[in-house]
Structure formats: structure tokens, C-alpha cells
Coordinates of C-alpha atoms and ligand atoms in Angstrom, one line a residue:
M1426 CA 0.1 0.1 0.0
R1427 CA 1.6 3.3 -1.1
T1428 CA 1.2 6.6 1.2
A1429 CA -0.4 9.2 -1.0
D1430 CA 1.0 12.7 -1.2
L1431 CA -0.2 15.6 0.3
G1432 CA -2.9 17.6 -1.0
G1433 CA -0.8 20.3 0.1
N1434 CA 1.5 19.5 -2.6
R1435 CA 5.0 19.0 -1.1
V1436 CA 5.8 15.6 -3.2
P1437 CA 6.5 16.7 -6.8
R1438 CA 4.0 14.1 -8.2
R1439 CA 4.7 15.3 -11.5
S1440 CA 8.2 14.2 -11.4
R1441 CA 6.7 10.6 -10.5
G1442 CA 5.4 10.9 -13.8
V1443 CA 1.7 8.8 -13.5
R1444 CA 1.6 7.6 -16.9
G1445 CA -1.1 5.9 -18.8
L1446 CA -4.1 7.9 -18.7
A1447 CA -3.3 8.8 -22.3
M1448 CA -4.2 5.4 -23.0
V1449 CA -7.9 6.4 -22.0
P1450 CA -9.7 6.8 -25.6
L1451 CA -9.7 10.6 -26.1
K1452 CA -13.6 10.5 -26.8
R1453 CA -14.0 9.7 -23.3
R1454 CA -12.0 12.3 -22.2
R1455 CA -13.2 15.3 -23.7
V1456 CA -12.7 18.1 -21.3
A1457 CA -14.4 21.3 -21.7
P1458 CA -12.4 24.4 -23.1
S1459 CA -11.8 26.8 -20.3
A1460 CA -14.4 29.3 -19.6
S1461 CA -16.5 30.9 -21.9
S1462 CA -19.9 31.3 -20.4
G1463 CA -18.3 33.8 -17.7
H1464 CA -19.6 31.8 -14.6
P1465 CA -17.9 30.5 -12.7
S1466 CA -15.0 33.0 -13.0
P1467 CA -12.4 32.5 -15.5
P1468 CA -9.3 30.2 -14.5
R1469 CA -6.3 31.4 -12.6
T1470 CA -2.9 30.3 -12.5
P1471 CA -2.9 27.1 -11.0
Q1472 CA -2.7 27.0 -7.4
H1473 CA -2.0 23.4 -6.9
P1474 CA 0.3 22.4 -9.6
D1475 CA 0.7 18.9 -8.0
V1476 CA -2.7 18.0 -8.3
V1477 CA -4.0 17.0 -11.6
I1478 CA -7.6 16.4 -11.5
F1479 CA -9.3 14.1 -14.3
L1480 CA -13.3 14.3 -14.3
N1481 CA -14.9 11.0 -15.0
E1482 CA -17.8 11.5 -17.5
R1483 CA -19.6 8.5 -16.8
K1484 CA -22.9 9.1 -15.1
M1485 CA -21.9 12.6 -14.7
G1486 CA -22.7 13.8 -18.2
A1487 CA -20.9 16.2 -20.4
S1488 CA -22.5 19.6 -19.4
R1489 CA -22.1 18.9 -15.9
R1490 CA -18.4 17.9 -16.4
A1491 CA -18.0 21.0 -18.5
F1492 CA -19.6 23.2 -15.4
L1493 CA -17.1 21.3 -12.8
T1494 CA -14.2 21.7 -15.0
R1495 CA -14.6 25.6 -15.1
L1496 CA -15.3 25.8 -11.5
G1497 CA -12.1 23.7 -10.9
R1498 CA -10.0 26.0 -13.1
S1499 CA -11.7 28.9 -11.5
K1500 CA -10.2 27.9 -8.1
G1501 CA -7.0 27.4 -9.3
F1502 CA -6.7 23.7 -10.0
V1503 CA -5.3 21.8 -12.9
V1504 CA -8.2 19.9 -14.6
E1505 CA -7.5 18.1 -17.7
E1506 CA -6.7 14.9 -19.3
S1507 CA -2.8 14.3 -19.5
D1508 CA -0.4 11.7 -18.3
S1509 CA 0.0 14.0 -15.2
V1510 CA -3.2 13.0 -13.7
T1511 CA -3.2 12.4 -10.1
H1512 CA -6.7 12.4 -9.1
I1513 CA -9.5 10.6 -10.8
V1514 CA -13.2 11.9 -9.5
S1515 CA -16.2 10.1 -10.2
E1516 CA -20.1 10.9 -9.4
H1517 CA -23.0 8.4 -9.0
N1518 CA -20.4 5.5 -9.3
S1519 CA -19.9 2.6 -7.0
G1520 CA -16.2 1.5 -6.1
E1521 CA -16.7 -1.4 -8.2
E1522 CA -18.0 0.4 -11.6
V1523 CA -14.7 2.9 -11.4
Q1524 CA -12.3 -0.2 -11.2
A1525 CA -14.4 -1.9 -14.0
W1526 CA -14.3 1.4 -15.8
L1527 CA -10.3 1.6 -15.4
E1528 CA -10.0 -2.0 -16.2
S1529 CA -12.2 -1.4 -19.5
Q1530 CA -9.4 1.3 -20.5
S1531 CA -6.4 -1.2 -20.1
I1532 CA -4.5 0.8 -17.6
P1533 CA -1.9 -1.2 -16.0
K1534 CA -2.7 -1.7 -12.2
G1535 CA 0.6 -0.1 -11.1
I1536 CA -0.7 2.9 -12.5
V1537 CA -3.7 2.8 -11.5
D1538 CA -2.7 2.0 -8.0
S1539 CA -0.7 5.5 -7.9
V1540 CA -3.4 7.6 -8.6
H1541 CA -6.3 8.7 -6.3
L1542 CA -10.1 7.4 -7.0
L1543 CA -12.2 9.8 -5.3
D1544 CA -16.1 10.8 -5.0
I1545 CA -17.3 13.9 -6.1
S1546 CA -17.8 14.6 -2.4
W1547 CA -13.8 15.2 -2.5
F1548 CA -14.1 17.5 -5.4
T1549 CA -16.9 19.6 -3.9
E1550 CA -15.1 19.8 -0.7
S1551 CA -11.7 20.6 -2.3
M1552 CA -13.6 23.5 -4.2
G1553 CA -15.1 24.7 -0.9
S1554 CA -12.1 25.3 1.2
G1555 CA -9.9 26.3 -1.9
E1556 CA -7.2 23.8 -1.6
P1557 CA -7.2 19.8 -2.1
I1558 CA -8.5 17.7 0.7
M1559 CA -5.9 15.6 1.8
V1560 CA -6.4 12.1 0.6
L1561 CA -4.2 9.7 3.3
I1562 CA -3.8 6.4 1.4
T1563 CA -4.7 5.1 -2.1
S1564 CA -4.6 1.4 -3.1
I1565 CA -7.0 -0.1 -5.7
S1566 CA -5.3 -3.3 -4.8
N1567 CA -6.8 -3.2 -1.3
L1568 CA -9.8 -1.7 -2.5
L1569 CA -9.4 1.0 0.1
E1570 CA -9.0 4.6 0.2
I1571 CA -8.9 6.2 3.7
C1572 CA -9.5 10.1 3.7
S1573 CA -9.4 12.5 6.5
E1574 CA -12.9 12.4 7.3
I1575 CA -15.8 9.8 6.9
R1576 CA -17.6 12.3 4.2
F1577 CA -14.4 12.4 2.2
C1578 CA -14.1 8.6 2.1
S1579 CA -13.9 7.5 -1.7
L1580 CA -16.5 5.4 -3.0
L1581 CA -14.1 2.5 -2.6
Q1582 CA -13.7 2.4 0.9
V1583 CA -17.5 2.7 1.3
N1584 CA -17.7 -0.7 -1.0
D1585 CA -15.0 -2.5 1.1
K1586 CA -15.9 -1.3 4.6
L1587 CA -15.8 -4.8 5.8
R1588 CA -12.6 -5.4 4.7
L1589 CA -11.0 -2.7 6.7
D1590 CA -8.2 -3.8 9.3
P1591 CA -9.5 -2.7 13.0
P1592 CA -8.0 0.9 13.9
E1593 CA -4.6 1.0 15.3
F1594 CA -6.3 3.0 18.2
T1595 CA -9.5 3.6 20.0
V1596 CA -9.9 7.1 21.5
K1597 CA -13.2 8.3 23.1
N1598 CA -14.7 11.4 21.8
Y1599 CA -14.7 13.7 24.7
A1600 CA -11.6 14.5 26.6
C1601 CA -13.5 13.7 30.0
Q1602 CA -14.0 10.2 28.7
R1603 CA -10.4 9.4 28.6
R1604 CA -7.0 9.3 30.5
T1605 CA -4.6 11.9 29.2
P1606 CA -1.4 11.7 31.4
L1607 CA 1.1 14.5 31.7
K1608 CA 4.1 12.8 29.9
H1609 CA 2.9 11.4 26.3
N1610 CA 4.6 10.0 23.3
N1611 CA 3.8 12.7 20.5
T1612 CA 5.4 15.8 22.1
H1613 CA 6.7 16.7 18.5
L1614 CA 3.3 16.5 17.1
T1615 CA 1.6 17.9 20.0
H1616 CA 3.7 21.1 20.2
A1617 CA 3.3 21.9 16.7
L1618 CA -0.9 21.6 16.7
E1619 CA -0.8 23.7 19.7
L1620 CA 1.3 26.6 18.0
L1621 CA -1.4 26.3 15.5
A1622 CA -3.9 26.6 18.2
E1623 CA -2.4 29.5 19.9
S1624 CA -1.9 31.5 16.6
A1625 CA -5.6 30.8 15.8
A1626 CA -6.4 32.1 19.0
F1627 CA -4.5 35.3 18.6
G1628 CA -6.3 35.7 15.4
E1629 CA -9.5 35.3 17.6
N1630 CA -10.5 32.3 15.7
E1631 CA -11.7 30.2 18.7
G1632 CA -13.3 27.4 16.4
R1633 CA -10.0 26.7 14.7
S1634 CA -7.9 26.8 18.0
V1635 CA -10.1 24.4 19.5
A1636 CA -9.9 22.1 16.6
F1637 CA -5.9 22.1 16.9
T1638 CA -6.2 21.8 20.7
R1639 CA -8.6 18.8 20.5
A1640 CA -6.4 17.2 17.8
A1641 CA -3.4 17.8 19.9
S1642 CA -5.4 16.1 22.9
V1643 CA -6.2 13.2 20.8
L1644 CA -2.4 12.4 20.3
K1645 CA -1.5 13.0 23.9
T1646 CA -3.8 10.1 24.9
L1647 CA -2.3 7.7 22.7
P1648 CA 0.0 4.9 24.0
R1649 CA 2.8 5.1 21.8
S1650 CA 4.4 7.7 19.4
V1651 CA 2.7 7.8 15.8
Q1652 CA 4.8 6.5 13.0
R1653 CA 2.7 6.6 10.0
I1654 CA -0.2 8.8 9.4
E1655 CA -2.3 5.5 8.6
E1656 CA -2.3 4.5 12.4
L1657 CA -4.5 7.7 13.1
R1658 CA -7.4 6.3 11.1
G1659 CA -10.7 6.3 12.9
L1660 CA -9.4 8.7 15.4
P1661 CA -11.9 11.3 16.7
C1662 CA -11.2 15.0 16.3
L1663 CA -8.2 14.9 13.5
G1664 CA -9.5 17.4 11.0
E1665 CA -8.3 17.3 7.7
H1666 CA -5.9 20.6 8.5
S1667 CA -4.5 18.9 11.3
L1668 CA -4.0 15.4 9.6
R1669 CA -1.9 17.3 6.9
V1670 CA 0.4 19.2 9.7
I1671 CA 0.8 15.6 11.2
K1672 CA 1.5 13.8 8.0
E1673 CA 4.0 16.2 6.9
I1674 CA 5.7 16.3 10.4
L1675 CA 5.9 12.5 10.2
E1676 CA 7.3 12.9 6.7
Y1677 CA 9.6 15.6 6.8
G1678 CA 10.1 16.0 10.4
A1679 CA 8.6 19.5 10.4
S1680 CA 5.7 21.5 9.0
Q1681 CA 6.0 24.4 6.9
E1682 CA 2.9 26.2 8.2
V1683 CA 4.0 25.5 11.5
E1684 CA 7.7 26.8 10.9
S1685 CA 6.4 29.9 9.0
T1686 CA 3.8 31.0 11.6
R1687 CA 6.5 30.5 14.5
Q1688 CA 9.2 32.7 12.7
S1689 CA 6.0 35.4 11.8
E1690 CA 6.5 38.8 13.0
Q1691 CA 2.6 38.8 14.0
Y1692 CA 2.8 35.7 15.9
Q1693 CA 5.9 36.7 18.0
A1694 CA 4.6 39.9 18.8
M1695 CA 1.0 38.7 19.7
K1696 CA 3.1 35.7 21.9
A1697 CA 5.5 38.7 23.6
L1698 CA 2.5 40.9 23.9
T1699 CA -0.1 38.4 25.5
G1700 CA 2.4 37.3 27.9
I1701 CA 2.0 40.7 29.8
F1702 CA -0.1 39.8 32.7
G1703 CA -3.6 41.9 32.3
V1704 CA -3.3 42.0 28.5
G1705 CA -5.6 39.9 26.3
V1706 CA -5.7 39.2 22.7
K1707 CA -8.0 42.2 21.7
T1708 CA -5.5 44.7 23.5
A1709 CA -2.2 42.9 21.7
D1710 CA -3.6 42.8 18.5
R1711 CA -4.6 46.6 18.7
W1712 CA -1.5 47.4 19.9
Y1713 CA 0.2 45.2 17.1
R1714 CA -1.8 47.1 14.6
E1715 CA -0.6 50.1 16.1
G1716 CA 3.3 49.1 15.5
V1717 CA 3.9 47.8 19.1
R1718 CA 6.0 44.7 18.7
R1719 CA 7.7 44.5 22.2
P1720 CA 7.0 45.1 25.8
S1721 CA 10.1 47.4 25.6
D1722 CA 7.9 49.2 23.0
L1723 CA 5.1 50.2 25.5
M1724 CA 7.7 51.5 28.0
D1725 CA 8.3 54.8 26.2
S1726 CA 4.9 55.0 24.1
E1727 CA 1.7 56.9 24.7
Q1728 CA -0.3 53.6 25.2
K1729 CA -2.4 53.9 28.2
L1730 CA -1.9 50.8 30.7
N1731 CA -4.3 50.0 33.6
Q1732 CA -2.7 48.9 36.9
A1733 CA -2.7 45.3 36.0
Q1734 CA -0.7 45.8 33.1
Q1735 CA 1.8 48.2 34.6
A1736 CA 2.2 45.5 36.8
G1737 CA 2.6 43.0 34.1
L1738 CA 5.2 45.2 32.4
Q1739 CA 7.2 46.0 35.5
H1740 CA 7.3 42.0 36.5
Y1741 CA 7.5 41.0 32.9
K1742 CA 10.7 38.8 33.3
D1743 CA 9.5 36.9 36.2
L1744 CA 6.2 36.6 35.2
N1745 CA 7.4 34.7 32.0
T1746 CA 9.6 32.5 34.0
C1747 CA 8.0 29.3 34.8
V1748 CA 6.8 28.7 38.5
S1749 CA 8.5 25.7 39.6
K1750 CA 6.9 23.0 42.0
A1751 CA 8.8 24.0 44.8
E1752 CA 8.0 27.7 44.2
A1753 CA 4.2 26.7 44.1
D1754 CA 4.8 24.8 47.5
A1755 CA 6.7 27.6 49.0
I1756 CA 3.6 29.9 48.2
G1757 CA 1.2 27.4 49.6
V1758 CA 2.8 27.6 53.0
I1759 CA 2.4 31.6 53.2
V1760 CA -1.1 31.2 52.0
D1761 CA -2.0 28.5 54.5
Q1762 CA -0.2 30.9 57.0
A1763 CA -2.5 34.0 56.1
V1764 CA -5.5 31.9 55.7
Q1765 CA -5.1 30.4 59.5
A1766 CA -4.3 33.6 60.6
V1767 CA -7.7 35.2 59.9
L1768 CA -10.1 32.0 59.9
P1769 CA -8.6 28.9 61.9
G1770 CA -9.9 25.8 60.5
A1771 CA -10.0 27.0 56.9
Q1772 CA -8.6 24.7 54.0
I1773 CA -6.4 25.4 51.0
T1774 CA -6.1 23.3 48.1
L1775 CA -3.6 23.4 45.2
T1776 CA -5.5 23.6 41.9
G1777 CA -4.5 23.9 38.4
G1778 CA -1.7 22.5 36.7
F1779 CA 0.2 21.5 39.8
R1780 CA -2.4 19.3 40.9
R1781 CA -2.4 17.5 37.7
G1782 CA 1.0 16.7 38.5
K1783 CA 2.8 19.5 36.6
E1784 CA 6.7 20.4 37.6
S1785 CA 6.0 23.9 36.4
G1786 CA 3.3 26.5 35.7
H1787 CA 2.7 30.0 34.6
D1788 CA 0.7 30.6 38.0
V1789 CA -0.3 29.2 41.1
D1790 CA -4.2 28.4 41.7
F1791 CA -5.4 28.0 45.1
L1792 CA -9.0 26.8 46.5
I1793 CA -9.9 28.0 50.2
T1794 CA -13.0 27.0 51.9
H1795 CA -14.1 26.3 55.4
P1796 CA -16.1 23.1 56.4
E1797 CA -18.7 25.3 58.2
E1798 CA -20.7 26.8 55.5
G1799 CA -20.9 30.5 55.7
K1800 CA -17.6 31.1 57.5
E1801 CA -15.6 31.8 54.4
E1802 CA -18.0 34.4 53.8
G1803 CA -15.7 38.0 53.6
L1804 CA -12.6 35.7 53.9
M1805 CA -10.6 36.8 50.9
P1806 CA -10.3 40.7 51.7
K1807 CA -8.9 39.4 55.3
V1808 CA -6.4 37.1 53.7
V1809 CA -5.3 39.8 51.0
N1810 CA -5.0 42.3 53.8
W1811 CA -2.9 40.0 55.9
L1812 CA -0.4 39.2 52.9
D1813 CA -0.4 42.9 52.2
T1814 CA 0.7 43.8 55.6
Q1815 CA 3.4 41.5 55.4
G1816 CA 4.7 43.0 52.3
L1817 CA 4.1 39.9 50.3
L1818 CA 1.8 41.3 47.6
L1819 CA 3.1 43.3 44.3
Y1820 CA -0.6 43.5 42.8
Q1821 CA -3.8 42.4 44.0
K1822 CA -7.3 42.8 42.4
T1823 CA -10.3 41.0 44.2
T1824 CA -13.7 40.4 42.9
R1825 CA -16.6 39.7 45.0
N1826 CA -18.7 36.4 45.1
S1827 CA -21.7 36.9 42.8
Y1828 CA -22.9 33.4 42.6
L1829 CA -26.7 33.0 43.8
E1830 CA -28.4 29.8 43.1
S1831 CA -31.6 31.0 42.8
K1832 CA -30.5 33.6 40.4
D1833 CA -27.6 31.9 38.5
G1834 CA -29.3 28.5 38.0
P1835 CA -31.2 27.1 34.9
A1836 CA -33.0 30.2 34.0
R1837 CA -29.8 32.4 33.3
P1838 CA -27.7 31.7 30.5
P1839 CA -24.8 29.3 31.4
S1840 CA -21.8 31.5 32.0
N1841 CA -18.3 30.0 31.9
M1842 CA -17.1 32.6 33.9
D1843 CA -17.4 31.5 37.6
R1844 CA -18.5 34.0 40.4
F1845 CA -16.2 32.8 43.1
E1846 CA -14.5 35.4 45.6
R1847 CA -11.6 35.7 43.8
C1848 CA -8.1 37.3 43.9
F1849 CA -5.8 37.9 40.8
S1850 CA -2.5 38.8 42.4
I1851 CA 1.2 38.9 41.9
F1852 CA 3.4 37.8 45.0
K1853 CA 6.7 38.8 46.2
L1854 CA 8.4 35.5 47.0
E1855 CA 11.6 35.7 48.7
S1856 CA 14.8 34.3 47.1
Q1857 CA 15.2 31.4 49.7
S1858 CA 12.1 29.7 48.3
C1859 CA 13.2 30.3 44.7
S1860 CA 15.6 28.3 42.7
P1861 CA 18.9 29.9 43.7
P1862 CA 20.5 30.0 40.0
E1863 CA 17.7 32.3 38.6
R1864 CA 18.2 34.8 41.4
E1865 CA 20.6 37.7 40.9
K1866 CA 22.4 39.2 43.9
S1867 CA 20.7 42.4 43.6
H1868 CA 17.0 40.8 43.0
Q1869 CA 16.6 38.9 46.3
W1870 CA 12.5 37.9 45.1
K1871 CA 10.8 36.5 42.4
A1872 CA 7.1 38.0 41.4
V1873 CA 4.9 35.0 40.8
R1874 CA 1.1 34.9 39.7
V1875 CA -1.2 33.7 42.0
D1876 CA -5.2 33.1 41.9
L1877 CA -7.0 32.8 44.9
V1878 CA -10.5 31.4 45.1
V1879 CA -12.7 31.1 47.9
S1880 CA -15.5 28.5 47.7
P1881 CA -18.5 27.8 50.0
F1882 CA -18.1 24.1 51.5
S1883 CA -21.3 23.0 49.8
Q1884 CA -20.0 23.8 46.2
F1885 CA -16.3 22.6 47.0
A1886 CA -16.2 19.6 45.0
F1887 CA -17.3 21.7 42.0
A1888 CA -15.0 24.4 42.4
V1889 CA -11.8 21.8 42.6
L1890 CA -12.9 19.7 39.6
G1891 CA -13.5 23.3 37.9
W1892 CA -10.4 24.8 38.7
T1893 CA -8.2 21.5 38.2
G1894 CA -8.5 21.9 34.6
S1895 CA -6.9 21.0 31.8
K1896 CA -9.0 24.0 30.0
L1897 CA -9.9 21.3 27.4
F1898 CA -11.1 18.9 29.9
E1899 CA -12.8 21.5 31.5
R1900 CA -14.6 22.3 28.4
D1901 CA -15.6 18.6 27.1
L1902 CA -16.9 18.0 30.7
R1903 CA -19.2 20.8 30.2
R1904 CA -20.1 19.7 26.6
Y1905 CA -20.5 16.2 27.6
A1906 CA -22.7 16.9 30.5
G1907 CA -24.9 19.3 28.1
Q1908 CA -24.8 17.2 25.2
V1909 CA -25.0 13.6 26.4
K1910 CA -26.8 14.0 29.9
N1911 CA -28.8 17.3 29.2
M1912 CA -27.4 18.7 32.5
S1913 CA -25.4 21.8 32.8
L1914 CA -21.8 21.7 34.6
N1915 CA -19.9 24.6 36.3
S1916 CA -17.6 25.4 39.1
H1917 CA -20.8 25.9 41.3
S1918 CA -23.4 23.3 40.7
L1919 CA -24.7 20.3 38.6
F1920 CA -28.2 21.1 37.0
D1921 CA -30.1 18.6 35.8
S1922 CA -32.3 19.8 33.1
H1923 CA -34.7 16.8 32.7
Q1924 CA -35.4 16.7 36.1
R1925 CA -35.0 20.4 36.9
C1926 CA -33.1 20.2 40.1
F1927 CA -29.6 20.5 41.2
L1928 CA -27.5 17.1 41.9
R1929 CA -25.4 17.7 45.2
A1930 CA -22.0 16.1 45.4
T1931 CA -19.4 16.3 48.0
S1932 CA -16.6 14.9 46.1
E1933 CA -15.0 14.9 42.1
E1934 CA -15.8 11.2 42.3
E1935 CA -19.4 11.8 43.1
I1936 CA -19.9 14.5 40.1
F1937 CA -18.0 11.9 37.7
S1938 CA -20.6 9.3 38.7
L1939 CA -23.6 11.8 38.5
L1940 CA -22.5 12.2 34.8
G1941 CA -22.4 8.5 34.1
L1942 CA -18.3 9.1 33.6
E1943 CA -15.5 6.6 35.0
Y1944 CA -13.6 8.7 37.3
I1945 CA -10.6 10.3 36.0
P1946 CA -8.1 11.1 38.4
A1947 CA -6.3 14.7 38.2
C1948 CA -3.2 13.1 37.0
D1949 CA -4.7 12.0 33.8
R1950 CA -7.0 15.3 33.1
N1951 CA -3.9 17.1 31.0
A1952 CA -5.8 16.9 27.9
Ligands
LIG1106 P1 -4.8 28.0 34.6 O1 -5.2 29.2 33.4 O2 -3.9 28.6 35.8 O3 -4.2 26.8 33.9 O4 -6.4 27.6 34.9 P2 -3.2 25.4 34.2 O5 -3.8 24.3 33.9 O6 -3.1 25.8 35.9 O7 -2.0 25.6 33.8 P3 -0.7 26.8 34.1 O8 0.7 26.1 34.2 O9 -1.1 27.8 35.2 O10 -0.5 27.7 32.5 C1 -6.5 26.3 36.0 C2 -7.9 26.1 35.7 O11 -8.8 27.0 36.4 C3 -10.0 27.1 35.5 C4 -9.7 26.4 34.0 O12 -10.4 25.7 33.9 C5 -8.2 25.9 34.3 O13 -8.6 24.7 33.8 N1 -10.2 28.6 35.3 C6 -9.2 29.7 35.3 C7 -11.6 28.8 35.6 O14 -12.5 27.8 36.0 N2 -11.9 30.4 35.6 C8 -10.8 31.3 35.4 O15 -11.4 32.4 35.4 C9 -9.7 30.9 35.0
LIG1107 MN1 -2.4 27.8 36.6

């Protein structure tokens, strides 16, 4: 079985010379002259010179074929009859019919094997996206053609489904249904996809960003490293674009799109600017369009910065240095001291990435509660005041708890932002607690981002679950609850829309069980 080239045309197919179609009688391969009727638009210079499409007139009819030919050419595709044909497209033909037709043309089997035999759906999808949809494997000898998504499967595969080998891996659809350990076997692929996800987020294309994140997440669950693209057959969440990138990396060691994105001025500037605490994508993008490229450009510019951004800029270097687990633990000791000083018996829990077993993170997240419901009210200002008095805070902004079950229950639109009493802060961590090599003599402390959240005891299990992450795991938990269980989950509660009531839980295990999910421990939620 041969692995087909990318639609993205890295392999010089022409040079491989797919000969043989010249043997197809000419009358059967009359191709309409280029557009004369004015629609679709006139042919463009070929954008995809390595994809040469042949439209099979059988059952398609001459006039439709002529129309599709003009359409393809107007989109920059080569549609012709020549010995360079790489993709044969048929409509209303079964795989057997196409095969029989090819045999009737007396084209040597070896040649047929190297051409993609595709259904019209491939053609229309490719026209729609303006680029050739990738075809993963072609082999008429196996009567098998696997495409990136089931709707692109060629007629051949549809006919031969039963003869497919079982897929190499099975992976459940929602991230909350599967185990994703921290260490996995496909980092070279996931880093690339995550960079594209990040870049899409910079462009405020959330759908595209989540799609790349999901694709990366699926690869993280695989028990071993992927060697061949065919091994990914049947896996969920791997769209055409992600598959194309993966395939390129597997074959060439790198993806051109990923590398050019990484090098691009816009990506680098957006990365640097959103790396400033208090700066989101919208602000960074506006600055970029105004010519700002680096945080240092802001120092002597006219740009107005809010307090968070000023602090972010001032501590830029520290805040862009990873927080180690040891530093997180040192901060945990301080937060516990503060909490015990103002409310004895209160409990603190390390959440976020560190609870999932990460060795380093961008911030430290803590959840604070007290076993006696109501005792936690008004706790945050006291904790913050204690820390501030000790000179431990470089910046803080506290928001009050705005969650009311009666108000925020099912009647209100679900909000992803939770409404706990929360403090976004920057801690001044003294150097004995920091990793020594990082500290210079003149700078005996390190600025560290810390998020503090106070939860009533009755909501604690939901809060821990919501704050442990990963973000994709949380997103899929909520999606699963809504789509599969007709329930609504957030960091405060679980609402059963069918029974119209809140479901109580005192542990994460209970919440998974209420959702009908197998319990996934925090260390396996690194989706
Ligand atoms: P983080 O952004 O801190 O991510 O959010 P992280 O997984 O700990 O990773 P790093 O190492 O810091 O980068 C922690 C969790 O808190 C939830 C998110 O779901 C995330 O999983 N969270 C965060 C909220 O629920 N609401 C927020 O406003 C922010
Ligand atoms: Mn975190």
C-alpha cells in the first residue's frame, strides 16, 4: 500500500510521472475548454500544480463535467486529461463501477494504484476550501481509500468497509471520557498543533483554535508515538488540516505552516504582548496594528496601561519565567499561614496544573474553603490584607462572590466565568524559596502570579473539579454534560435539566458518577 502525497503538494507528483491515462480513449476524456460562459469565474494560474484532476464523465454527463471543469479551474486547480493526472473524480459510481471502468480502459494496475480514485464529495469539498482535501492512502489493490474524514471517504472504501483492518487505536470522543497523562509520546506533533491553536487564538478564531487543541489532545492519549499517518485512522477530532500537518511532520520532520507561523512577526509579537499580565488578545492585537512589537515598545509609548498591565510590564521577566513546584509549595505555605491567621480551620487546596502533576506552571492556583458553610464569607479581603501587611503582594485585584443559585441557576444563560470571590495577584516570593540559579544578587525575590479563590463548602467539589483543568478537559466536561446528559455543569453546581433540579455532590468522584463517567484522576486530566 502506498501512502499518497499531500494535497498540500509537497511531493513533486509530476516528476513521478503517473503515465497511462493517455491510453484512455480520447473521446471519453473530452474536457471542456476553459470558461467561456462567464461563470464560474475564469481560470486562474494553477495554485495546486501537483494535483491534476481528471473528471470521469460516466454518469456525470458532459455538461456537468464541463461546468465542474470550469469551476475547478476558476479555483486554481488543474483539471485536464493528460499523463500527469493524479486524482480521478467520479459521481454516482460505485467503487466497483470505477474499477471496472478503469480496467476497461486497459490502464496497467501499477498506474491505477498510484492515482487517487475519489468521489465527487472530495471535489466539492476541495473547491469549497480552496485547497485539495488530503487523501491519506490510495490503493486500488486493497480496494481501500482512507480520507481524513468519513465524508471524504472515496466510493472505494464505502464498498469495502468490511475488509478494513481494525483501527490501530481507539479513543473516546470527549476529553473527559479518556485518560490524558502529563507525559506522552507525541510531543513533536502536539507542540506543532498547539502552536497553530495559539496562533488561531491570536487571530480570535476560537473554533479553529479549539480544533487544533482537540487534535493535539487526542495524540496525547495514545500509548505510543505515531509513526505513520495511517495509524490515526478512525480517531476522533482529527480534521483535515490537523492531519495534513501531522503527515508533513511524520514525513519531513517539520511542517512548513508551523515553522512559518513560528517565525512570523505577528505571531512573535502577539506571543510577547499577550505574555504581559493583564493583556488579552484584543489589546495585543490593537497594539500590534499600532506598531507595538515588544513589551519594551510600551515603556516609552503613549499607550495607556491599566494597573494590572503596569504591574505585568514591570515584572514581565519574572512572570514569563516558569513557576516551579517548589515555588508553588513555598507559596502554599504562605497562603496557609495567611488563611489560618484570619480564619482558623479554613482549608487550602492547590489546584490548576500543579494538581495535575505538572512540575512547572505559569501561575499558582489555590482554592480556599471552610468546613462550616458561611464561615468563608468575607474571607478574601482579610487574607489579602494580611498578605499585604506582610509586604508579600506586588499587585492584587479582588472580585466579590456574585453567585446565587436562585439567580444563576437554569433560568440564566450558562456563563463560563465563575463567580467566586477571587483574587488575581502577584506575589513577592523571597529568594530562599526560589530556585537559586535564577536569582541575581541585586534581586532577592521573584514575582509570581497567584490566583486565590474562595468557595463555600457546599460547592467545594464543583470548584475543585472546575479549577483543576486542563481547560480542554473542563470544556469537554461541560460539553458532555450538556450534549450527552442534558445537564448543566459549572464550578458551582450541576443542574439536571430533565428533572429540573440541582444535583449535590461532596467529591469529584460523585460528580463523575452523576455524569455517568468513569472517574478520571487529576493526573490524567492533562487533555
Ligand atoms: P490556569 O489558567 O491557571 O491553567 O487555570 P493551568 O492548567 O493551571 O496551567 P498553567 O500552568 O497555570 O498555565 C487553571 C484552571 O482553572 C480554571 C480553568 O479551567 C483551568 O483549568 N479557570 C481558570 C476557571 O475556571 N476560571 C478562570 O477564570 C480561570
Ligand atoms: Mn495555573
